[in-house]
Each structure stands twice: as structure tokens, then as C-alpha cells.
PDB file of C-alpha atoms in Angstrom:
ATOM      1  CA  MET V  18     -11.173   8.774 -13.100  1.00 41.00           C
ATOM      2  CA  THR V  19     -11.671  11.404 -10.411  1.00 50.00           C
ATOM      3  CA  ASP V  20      -9.215  13.952  -9.138  1.00 65.00           C
ATOM      4  CA  THR V  21     -10.264  13.549  -5.508  1.00 88.00           C
ATOM      5  CA  LEU V  22      -7.375  14.133  -3.152  1.00 94.00           C
ATOM      6  CA  ARG V  23      -6.449  11.304  -0.823  1.00 97.00           C
ATOM      7  CA  ARG V  24      -7.174  12.125   2.830  1.00 98.00           C
ATOM      8  CA  VAL V  25      -4.273  12.168   5.290  1.00 98.00           C
ATOM      9  CA  MET V  26      -4.558  12.799   9.019  1.00 99.00           C
ATOM     10  CA  ILE V  27      -1.466  14.102  10.812  1.00 98.00           C
ATOM     11  CA  VAL V  28      -1.382  13.674  14.604  1.00 99.00           C
ATOM     12  CA  ASP V  29       1.594  15.388  16.234  1.00 98.00           C
ATOM     13  CA  ASP V  30       1.882  17.624  19.291  1.00 97.00           C
ATOM     14  CA  ASP V  31       4.520  19.853  17.638  1.00 96.00           C
ATOM     15  CA  ILE V  32       3.194  22.884  15.721  1.00 96.00           C
ATOM     16  CA  ILE V  33       6.450  23.079  13.765  1.00 96.00           C
ATOM     17  CA  MET V  34       5.913  19.507  12.540  1.00 95.00           C
ATOM     18  CA  HIS V  35       2.403  20.505  11.455  1.00 96.00           C
ATOM     19  CA  ASP V  36       3.831  23.383   9.419  1.00 97.00           C
ATOM     20  CA  VAL V  37       6.600  21.249   7.921  1.00 97.00           C
ATOM     21  CA  MET V  38       4.254  18.423   6.987  1.00 96.00           C
ATOM     22  CA  LYS V  39       1.722  20.844   5.498  1.00 97.00           C
ATOM     23  CA  MET V  40       4.462  22.280   3.289  1.00 96.00           C
ATOM     24  CA  MET V  41       5.539  18.763   2.302  1.00 97.00           C
ATOM     25  CA  LEU V  42       2.075  17.414   1.528  1.00 97.00           C
ATOM     26  CA  GLN V  43      -0.145  20.235   0.275  1.00 94.00           C
ATOM     27  CA  PRO V  44      -1.662  20.490  -2.290  1.00 93.00           C
ATOM     28  CA  LYS V  45      -1.075  16.802  -3.107  1.00 94.00           C
ATOM     29  CA  PHE V  46      -3.255  15.546  -0.217  1.00 97.00           C
ATOM     30  CA  ASP V  47      -6.346  16.646   1.727  1.00 97.00           C
ATOM     31  CA  LEU V  48      -4.969  17.114   5.255  1.00 97.00           C
ATOM     32  CA  ARG V  49      -6.431  17.146   8.758  1.00 98.00           C
ATOM     33  CA  LEU V  50      -4.063  18.195  11.524  1.00 98.00           C
ATOM     34  CA  CYS V  51      -4.516  17.193  15.159  1.00 98.00           C
ATOM     35  CA  PHE V  52      -2.321  17.990  18.154  1.00 98.00           C
ATOM     36  CA  ASN V  53      -3.277  15.014  20.319  1.00 98.00           C
ATOM     37  CA  VAL V  54      -5.184  11.757  20.460  1.00 98.00           C
ATOM     38  CA  LYS V  55      -8.339  13.434  21.811  1.00 98.00           C
ATOM     39  CA  GLN V  56      -8.506  15.812  18.829  1.00 98.00           C
ATOM     40  CA  ALA V  57      -7.839  12.907  16.478  1.00 98.00           C
ATOM     41  CA  ARG V  58     -10.700  10.860  17.950  1.00 98.00           C
ATOM     42  CA  GLU V  59     -13.067  13.818  17.546  1.00 98.00           C
ATOM     43  CA  ALA V  60     -11.980  14.343  13.932  1.00 98.00           C
ATOM     44  CA  LEU V  61     -12.240  10.621  13.141  1.00 97.00           C
ATOM     45  CA  ALA V  62     -15.867  10.627  14.280  1.00 96.00           C
ATOM     46  CA  LYS V  63     -16.644  12.939  11.324  1.00 96.00           C
ATOM     47  CA  TRP V  64     -13.921  12.258   8.754  1.00 96.00           C
ATOM     48  CA  VAL V  65     -12.302   8.968   7.735  1.00 97.00           C
ATOM     49  CA  PRO V  66      -8.812   9.402   6.305  1.00 98.00           C
ATOM     50  CA  ASP V  67      -7.091   7.187   3.761  1.00 98.00           C
ATOM     51  CA  VAL V  68      -3.893   7.243   5.865  1.00 98.00           C
ATOM     52  CA  ILE V  69      -3.039   8.332   9.419  1.00 98.00           C
ATOM     53  CA  CYS V  70       0.447   9.626  10.262  1.00 98.00           C
ATOM     54  CA  VAL V  71       0.872   9.670  14.023  1.00 98.00           C
ATOM     55  CA  ASP V  72       3.724  10.751  16.249  1.00 96.00           C
ATOM     56  CA  LEU V  73       4.652   7.979  18.625  1.00 93.00           C
ATOM     57  CA  MET V  74       5.674  10.138  21.578  1.00 91.00           C
ATOM     58  CA  MET V  75       3.170  12.795  22.663  1.00 94.00           C
ATOM     59  CA  PRO V  76       2.200  14.140  26.084  1.00 93.00           C
ATOM     60  CA  GLY V  77      -0.743  12.303  27.576  1.00 94.00           C
ATOM     61  CA  GLU V  78      -1.952   9.573  25.267  1.00 95.00           C
ATOM     62  CA  ASN V  79       0.666   8.471  22.746  1.00 94.00           C
ATOM     63  CA  GLY V  80       0.377   7.329  19.153  1.00 95.00           C
ATOM     64  CA  LEU V  81      -0.025   3.695  20.183  1.00 96.00           C
ATOM     65  CA  VAL V  82      -3.263   4.587  21.981  1.00 97.00           C
ATOM     66  CA  LEU V  83      -4.677   6.059  18.765  1.00 97.00           C
ATOM     67  CA  LEU V  84      -3.532   3.062  16.742  1.00 97.00           C
ATOM     68  CA  GLN V  85      -5.230   0.655  19.154  1.00 96.00           C
ATOM     69  CA  TYR V  86      -8.395   2.806  19.184  1.00 96.00           C
ATOM     70  CA  ALA V  87      -8.597   2.814  15.385  1.00 96.00           C
ATOM     71  CA  ARG V  88      -8.074  -0.933  15.110  1.00 94.00           C
ATOM     72  CA  GLU V  89     -11.151  -1.497  17.284  1.00 94.00           C
ATOM     73  CA  LEU V  90     -13.508   0.472  14.994  1.00 93.00           C
ATOM     74  CA  PRO V  91     -14.933  -1.075  11.804  1.00 94.00           C
ATOM     75  CA  ASP V  92     -14.607   2.158   9.771  1.00 93.00           C
ATOM     76  CA  LEU V  93     -10.949   2.578  10.754  1.00 95.00           C
ATOM     77  CA  GLU V  94      -9.590  -0.923  11.278  1.00 92.00           C
ATOM     78  CA  HIS V  95      -8.048  -1.077   7.794  1.00 94.00           C
ATOM     79  CA  VAL V  96      -6.789   2.519   7.564  1.00 97.00           C
ATOM     80  CA  PRO V  97      -2.989   2.427   7.175  1.00 98.00           C
ATOM     81  CA  PHE V  98      -0.952   3.962  10.005  1.00 97.00           C
ATOM     82  CA  ILE V  99       2.467   5.510   9.573  1.00 97.00           C
ATOM     83  CA  VAL V 100       4.099   5.807  12.983  1.00 96.00           C
ATOM     84  CA  ILE V 101       6.548   8.710  13.186  1.00 95.00           C
ATOM     85  CA  SER V 102       9.113   9.194  15.918  1.00 91.00           C
ATOM     86  CA  ALA V 103      12.510  10.511  16.882  1.00 89.00           C
ATOM     87  CA  THR V 104      12.954   7.695  19.397  1.00 82.00           C
ATOM     88  CA  SER V 105      14.803   4.522  18.570  1.00 78.00           C
ATOM     89  CA  ASP V 106      13.202   2.471  21.354  1.00 81.00           C
ATOM     90  CA  GLU V 107      12.558  -0.949  19.821  1.00 85.00           C
ATOM     91  CA  ASN V 108       9.839  -1.728  22.386  1.00 88.00           C
ATOM     92  CA  PHE V 109       7.633   1.080  21.038  1.00 85.00           C
ATOM     93  CA  PHE V 110       8.153  -0.002  17.441  1.00 86.00           C
ATOM     94  CA  ASN V 111       7.514  -3.655  18.212  1.00 91.00           C
ATOM     95  CA  GLU V 112       4.265  -2.663  19.921  1.00 92.00           C
ATOM     96  CA  ALA V 113       3.308  -0.443  16.964  1.00 93.00           C
ATOM     97  CA  ARG V 114       3.846  -3.342  14.580  1.00 92.00           C
ATOM     98  CA  ARG V 115       1.894  -5.693  16.851  1.00 94.00           C
ATOM     99  CA  LEU V 116      -1.021  -3.243  16.811  1.00 93.00           C
ATOM    100  CA  GLY V 117      -0.938  -3.091  13.017  1.00 92.00           C
ATOM    101  CA  ALA V 118       1.200  -0.094  12.054  1.00 95.00           C
ATOM    102  CA  THR V 119       1.803  -0.109   8.319  1.00 94.00           C
ATOM    103  CA  SER V 120       5.207   1.538   8.475  1.00 94.00           C
ATOM    104  CA  LEU V 121       7.623   3.463  10.653  1.00 93.00           C
ATOM    105  CA  LEU V 122       9.236   6.782   9.776  1.00 93.00           C
ATOM    106  CA  PHE V 123      12.107   8.233  11.772  1.00 91.00           C
ATOM    107  CA  LYS V 124      12.574  11.966  12.397  1.00 91.00           C
ATOM    108  CA  PRO V 125      14.099  13.790  10.702  1.00 92.00           C
ATOM    109  CA  PHE V 126      12.696  12.652   7.361  1.00 94.00           C
ATOM    110  CA  SER V 127      12.583  14.174   3.898  1.00 96.00           C
ATOM    111  CA  ARG V 128       9.567  15.115   1.800  1.00 96.00           C
ATOM    112  CA  ILE V 129      10.403  12.212  -0.498  1.00 96.00           C
ATOM    113  CA  ASP V 130      10.471   9.773   2.447  1.00 97.00           C
ATOM    114  CA  LEU V 131       7.112  10.989   3.752  1.00 97.00           C
ATOM    115  CA  ILE V 132       5.357  10.918   0.380  1.00 97.00           C
ATOM    116  CA  ARG V 133       6.832   7.508  -0.420  1.00 97.00           C
ATOM    117  CA  ALA V 134       5.589   6.133   2.928  1.00 97.00           C
ATOM    118  CA  ILE V 135       2.092   7.528   2.311  1.00 98.00           C
ATOM    119  CA  GLU V 136       1.905   6.289  -1.277  1.00 96.00           C
ATOM    120  CA  THR V 137       3.182   2.844  -0.277  1.00 96.00           C
ATOM    121  CA  ALA V 138       0.571   2.665   2.491  1.00 95.00           C
ATOM    122  CA  LEU V 139      -2.171   3.705   0.062  1.00 95.00           C
ATOM    123  CA  GLU V 140      -1.129   1.087  -2.489  1.00 93.00           C
ATOM    124  CA  ALA V 141      -1.109  -1.631   0.165  1.00 87.00           C
ATOM    125  CA  SER V 142      -4.563  -0.751   1.514  1.00 80.00           C
TER     126      SER V 142
END
């Protein structure tokens, strides 16, 4: 058995969320942090995560755009997506599910909630 850390990509436009999620997840996971969909696409060209946690609402391209992009690529089509948002708009969540989101996580969330969502996504993949 190896002790390789599972790879988690965090895509969120909020630097505070980056800091909070780093504190919640390190050193348990190998993290890549991106502030927008463009950065995430560039990172995904070089590094395939085991799970992607993406904020639904971001300026410019939103989390649904990244989810759709990933589902069209053979290397990423089966990577679990955890969609994170403070919004309660059912239309966004229905679209996320239609595009293949693994789970939804509402802000604010606890460390336990985040780790449980990631571990559940990893087990299901």
C-alpha cells in the first residue's frame, strides 16, 4: 500500500476560501488552488486530480462551465465534482446534477462536511 496523497483541485474566486480550505484539507490531501475556470483548465492540462471542488458562482465563467468542460475530456470525464455554493437557486443545482456533479456542498460548511464529501466522492469513483 502506498501513502500517496489523493489529489484535490479547489476552484474558487475567493482567496479567503482558498485559505480556509487549505487549513481544512492539508496535509491530508495534495491540493491545487485555482481562482477561475481559465486557471483550472491550464492546471488540468498538466495535472489530473482525484476530485474537483468548484464554486458554482464566480465572475466570468462559472463552475458549471468547468464541469461541462471536464465531462468532454477522456482524462477528466470520470473525475468526481463537488459543487460548492452559497446560492440556493435550484436551477443551478439541477444543471450541475445534469452535467454530472457528484455532490453539492452549501456554504458555510464545516471541515467534517468537506472531508466527508471528498471521501464519499473518492469511494464512489
